[in-house]
């Protein structure tokens, strides 16, 4: 039974900025990292295996060859196996094409028990791949999971974060869950894991080894297209006050009155 | 078909590096005075447009060239989200922007309600801008179950064929919309902050922040329908309600029998404090500077005084002073209230990513060099434990007058 964790390599967003004068991206020194939310997904996969005493944690990523580094990090944390889905034909995928390709890869892998994604990826911030993946697979989905309450071979009960609190949700397995950072505290790589990661070579799947309908992959299979990028308006600081607390409080209160809050 | 290539026409390339700068994927670089394309190129074509020397060309992918959008789709559909027996404010905000788009596109606006006992919200939707409301009621739709809602939603779209479908980028919207988009095999743009209709093509231009708000991207869905998007709450304002005429249509949809089991068995509403930060007019946020769980009382006190929601930085959440649903920022919530009051928060870029788009930012911080002051409309250099009690007094005094 496979515990599949989908992870993505992303640029460290705090490094990605625009040069406001030239309207171009500044990329010098941008590091690649494992999408932060995906670390919680990996951790939860490992915990399921430990708690249940069974299952195989398989991390999967679609991306260019260097995305193998992301898998390696997961192996160091304790994942059993890593698959890199990589082919020029997959390039340029938006969330629909990405989720399709992942779905077909999961079908190829077989015996899915549970599929875990991060809540969202830090580059696009879309949070769409998880639910779209579930849809392609015709599996149920549970987004924003903050706790697994109970899990068996074919049932799961979780707590999901909502806009008003939490829902308790029950579902049959296999299903796709997306996790937020409340769910756990990701572990650091163990010594053994690091040894294993050193020797790790990802299993690489391309468009001939995964059975795909070419209409749904890569750029051609992507209905959305980015047509332009630009720098957000620069926000500048306004007035700044030093002084006695009561005086400072009056500055705030006056402002709140001005903008009709009080 | 997928064998696309981005070609550098060496004779024309001046090595100016503009393409390198505009590539969102870091896939092109000037090496020894000539642009070189790497294999992570996604053929988005942004560089081709940016090049003033016609040195870049996209070839192949004829499939893409010949694509045409399906016909027979028109109008804008707005998802009316009902949460806990209340119509979400964001639905009204979207009706406002939908009306503006409908004027440009010369089409009408339809609202969609899904749930049990939701028809009563139809008149509100009409007052705020809908020309008609489709109501899908069934007694198994009491609670939001993604798959059931998506099943009905997609059937409504298949029948009524709207050209554009928009909903709120709420917890529900961001679970429901991708499910619907994947059923319909169409494009979806998440968390938009601006829309327009493109001259000539009539396509929806969808603008959204990416990379933690460090860049903005405009996205189009050209060849599939509908064009779908979710909208960040509070970015658009609802129109003033009017007495308008509108049609209410009941949509009957039975026989949903998926091959799996899924149910919401309990709903826990966090009482007392408002955790629905995305919907709040005012947010008072506390950070590491607050110092302890007990001290957070002062933040809650001010929030109560202003009828505000309480936010927090990651540091405060990680310290266990306040639960995660209050966290604002890149790994928490993205908010844009009228007023955001940051207390004891330094304003790290990851925090800013979640609150930069607030209308008015007030920062209370002891350190005059804290980065939060770079974006605060009103910067207060002071001790929050001294300023907040005074502020509460001052507010009461002014209200008393
Ligand atoms: C600013 C911005 C906003 C966006 N908003 C939306 C949105 O609202 N809706 C939406 O649907 N999409 C959107 N997207 C796209 C969305 O972010 C991506 O779909 C999502 O991030 C998943 O893409 P990805 O995993 O392919 O990653 P990417 O960051 O696109 O990078 C990985 C890509 O490299 C490709 N690649 C390169 N070389 C190879 C190789 N040799 N073999 C295989 N693959 C290779 C991979 O296939 C993969 O497509 C947006 C993109 C940007 C830049
Ligand atoms: N290219 C990819 N390969 C594997 N998993 C991905 C990929 N893109 C997105 N995911 C998964 O989907 C989640 C949501 O991503 P997104 O929809 O892009 O915000 C991520 O946290 C990952 O778990």
Short mmCIF file of N, CA, C and O in Angstrom, two decimals, chain A residues 177-220:
data_model
loop_
_atom_site.label_atom_id
_atom_site.label_comp_id
_atom_site.label_asym_id
_atom_site.label_seq_id
_atom_site.Cartn_x
_atom_site.Cartn_y
_atom_site.Cartn_z
N UNK A 177 -5.49 14.17 0.36
CA UNK A 177 -5.59 15.22 1.36
C UNK A 177 -4.52 16.28 1.09
O UNK A 177 -3.46 15.98 0.56
N UNK A 178 -4.85 17.54 1.40
CA UNK A 178 -3.82 18.57 1.38
C UNK A 178 -3.65 19.06 2.82
O UNK A 178 -4.63 19.18 3.55
N UNK A 179 -2.41 19.28 3.22
CA UNK A 179 -2.17 19.55 4.64
C UNK A 179 -1.64 20.96 4.86
O UNK A 179 -0.94 21.53 4.02
N UNK A 180 -2.00 21.53 6.00
CA UNK A 180 -1.44 22.83 6.37
C UNK A 180 -0.45 22.64 7.50
O UNK A 180 -0.23 21.52 7.97
N UNK A 181 0.13 23.72 7.99
CA UNK A 181 1.25 23.56 8.90
C UNK A 181 0.83 23.19 10.32
O UNK A 181 1.67 22.90 11.16
N UNK A 182 -0.46 23.20 10.58
CA UNK A 182 -0.92 22.84 11.91
C UNK A 182 -0.79 21.34 12.17
O UNK A 182 -0.81 20.88 13.31
N UNK A 183 -0.65 20.55 11.12
CA UNK A 183 -0.78 19.10 11.24
C UNK A 183 0.38 18.44 11.99
O UNK A 183 0.19 17.43 12.66
N UNK A 184 1.58 18.99 11.88
CA UNK A 184 2.72 18.34 12.53
C UNK A 184 3.92 19.27 12.56
O UNK A 184 3.84 20.41 12.10
N UNK A 185 5.03 18.75 13.05
CA UNK A 185 6.29 19.47 13.02
C UNK A 185 7.25 18.60 12.21
O UNK A 185 7.62 17.52 12.67
N UNK A 186 7.62 19.01 10.99
CA UNK A 186 8.47 18.14 10.18
C UNK A 186 9.80 17.84 10.87
O UNK A 186 10.39 18.71 11.50
N UNK A 187 10.24 16.59 10.76
CA UNK A 187 11.49 16.17 11.39
C UNK A 187 12.68 16.61 10.56
O UNK A 187 12.55 16.93 9.38
N UNK A 188 13.84 16.60 11.20
CA UNK A 188 15.07 16.86 10.47
C UNK A 188 15.55 15.53 9.91
O UNK A 188 15.17 14.48 10.40
N UNK A 189 16.39 15.57 8.88
CA UNK A 189 16.92 14.32 8.34
C UNK A 189 17.69 13.55 9.42
O UNK A 189 18.36 14.16 10.25
N UNK A 190 17.58 12.23 9.40
CA UNK A 190 18.35 11.43 10.34
C UNK A 190 19.69 11.10 9.69
O UNK A 190 19.86 11.26 8.47
N UNK A 191 20.63 10.62 10.47
CA UNK A 191 21.94 10.27 9.95
C UNK A 191 21.79 9.17 8.89
O UNK A 191 22.38 9.21 7.82
N UNK A 192 20.92 8.19 9.25
CA UNK A 192 20.70 7.07 8.33
C UNK A 192 20.07 7.56 7.03
O UNK A 192 20.44 7.14 5.95
N UNK A 193 19.13 8.46 7.21
CA UNK A 193 18.45 9.03 6.05
C UNK A 193 19.44 9.75 5.14
O UNK A 193 19.38 9.63 3.91
N UNK A 194 20.34 10.47 5.75
CA UNK A 194 21.30 11.24 4.95
C UNK A 194 22.24 10.31 4.18
O UNK A 194 22.62 10.60 3.06
N UNK A 195 22.59 9.19 4.84
CA UNK A 195 23.42 8.20 4.15
C UNK A 195 22.69 7.67 2.91
O UNK A 195 23.25 7.56 1.83
N UNK A 196 21.40 7.38 3.14
CA UNK A 196 20.58 6.83 2.07
C UNK A 196 20.41 7.87 0.95
O UNK A 196 20.47 7.54 -0.24
N UNK A 197 20.22 9.11 1.36
CA UNK A 197 20.00 10.19 0.38
C UNK A 197 21.23 10.38 -0.50
O UNK A 197 21.13 10.71 -1.67
N UNK A 198 22.38 10.18 0.10
CA UNK A 198 23.64 10.35 -0.64
C UNK A 198 23.69 9.42 -1.84
O UNK A 198 24.13 9.78 -2.92
N UNK A 199 23.21 8.20 -1.64
CA UNK A 199 23.27 7.20 -2.70
C UNK A 199 22.04 7.23 -3.60
O UNK A 199 21.97 6.52 -4.59
N UNK A 200 21.07 8.07 -3.22
CA UNK A 200 19.77 8.03 -3.89
C UNK A 200 19.82 8.43 -5.37
O UNK A 200 20.40 9.44 -5.73
N UNK A 201 19.20 7.61 -6.20
CA UNK A 201 18.97 7.99 -7.60
C UNK A 201 17.47 7.84 -7.83
O UNK A 201 16.90 6.79 -7.59
N UNK A 202 16.84 8.90 -8.29
CA UNK A 202 15.39 8.84 -8.49
C UNK A 202 15.06 7.90 -9.64
O UNK A 202 15.82 7.78 -10.60
N UNK A 203 13.91 7.27 -9.52
CA UNK A 203 13.38 6.54 -10.66
C UNK A 203 12.76 7.61 -11.56
O UNK A 203 11.93 8.40 -11.11
N UNK A 204 13.17 7.65 -12.81
CA UNK A 204 12.67 8.72 -13.69
C UNK A 204 11.63 8.19 -14.66
O UNK A 204 11.87 7.19 -15.35
N UNK A 205 10.49 8.84 -14.68
CA UNK A 205 9.43 8.46 -15.61
C UNK A 205 9.24 9.58 -16.62
O UNK A 205 9.15 10.74 -16.25
N UNK A 206 9.13 9.22 -17.90
CA UNK A 206 8.88 10.24 -18.90
C UNK A 206 7.57 9.96 -19.62
O UNK A 206 6.81 9.08 -19.22
N UNK A 207 7.33 10.69 -20.69
CA UNK A 207 6.01 10.61 -21.33
C UNK A 207 5.81 9.30 -22.08
O UNK A 207 4.71 9.01 -22.53
N UNK A 208 6.88 8.50 -22.20
CA UNK A 208 6.63 7.20 -22.80
C UNK A 208 6.41 6.13 -21.73
O UNK A 208 5.76 5.12 -21.98
N UNK A 209 6.91 6.38 -20.51
CA UNK A 209 6.68 5.36 -19.47
C UNK A 209 5.38 5.61 -18.70
O UNK A 209 4.83 4.69 -18.11
N UNK A 210 4.88 6.84 -18.70
CA UNK A 210 3.58 7.09 -18.08
C UNK A 210 2.56 7.16 -19.22
O UNK A 210 2.78 7.84 -20.22
N UNK A 211 1.47 6.44 -19.03
CA UNK A 211 0.48 6.41 -20.12
C UNK A 211 -0.37 7.68 -20.09
O UNK A 211 -1.27 7.80 -19.26
N UNK A 212 -0.06 8.61 -20.99
CA UNK A 212 -0.78 9.87 -20.97
C UNK A 212 -1.45 10.15 -22.31
O UNK A 212 -0.99 9.72 -23.35
N UNK A 213 -2.54 10.90 -22.23
CA UNK A 213 -3.18 11.43 -23.42
C UNK A 213 -2.48 12.76 -23.69
O UNK A 213 -2.54 13.67 -22.86
N UNK A 214 -1.83 12.87 -24.82
CA UNK A 214 -1.00 14.04 -25.11
C UNK A 214 -1.77 15.36 -25.12
O UNK A 214 -1.19 16.43 -25.02
N UNK A 215 -3.08 15.27 -25.25
CA UNK A 215 -3.87 16.51 -25.24
C UNK A 215 -3.87 17.20 -23.88
O UNK A 215 -4.24 18.36 -23.77
N UNK A 216 -3.51 16.43 -22.85
CA UNK A 216 -3.66 17.01 -21.51
C UNK A 216 -2.35 17.31 -20.79
O UNK A 216 -2.33 17.60 -19.61
N UNK A 217 -1.23 17.16 -21.51
CA UNK A 217 0.05 17.38 -20.83
C UNK A 217 0.76 18.63 -21.34
O UNK A 217 0.48 19.13 -22.42
N UNK A 218 1.69 19.07 -20.53
CA UNK A 218 2.59 20.16 -20.92
C UNK A 218 1.88 21.44 -21.28
O UNK A 218 0.75 21.70 -20.86
N UNK A 219 2.56 22.24 -22.05
CA UNK A 219 2.03 23.55 -22.41
C UNK A 219 0.72 23.43 -23.18
O UNK A 219 -0.24 24.14 -22.91
N UNK A 220 0.67 22.51 -24.14
CA UNK A 220 -0.53 22.37 -24.95
C UNK A 220 -1.73 21.91 -24.13
O UNK A 220 -2.86 22.23 -24.45
#
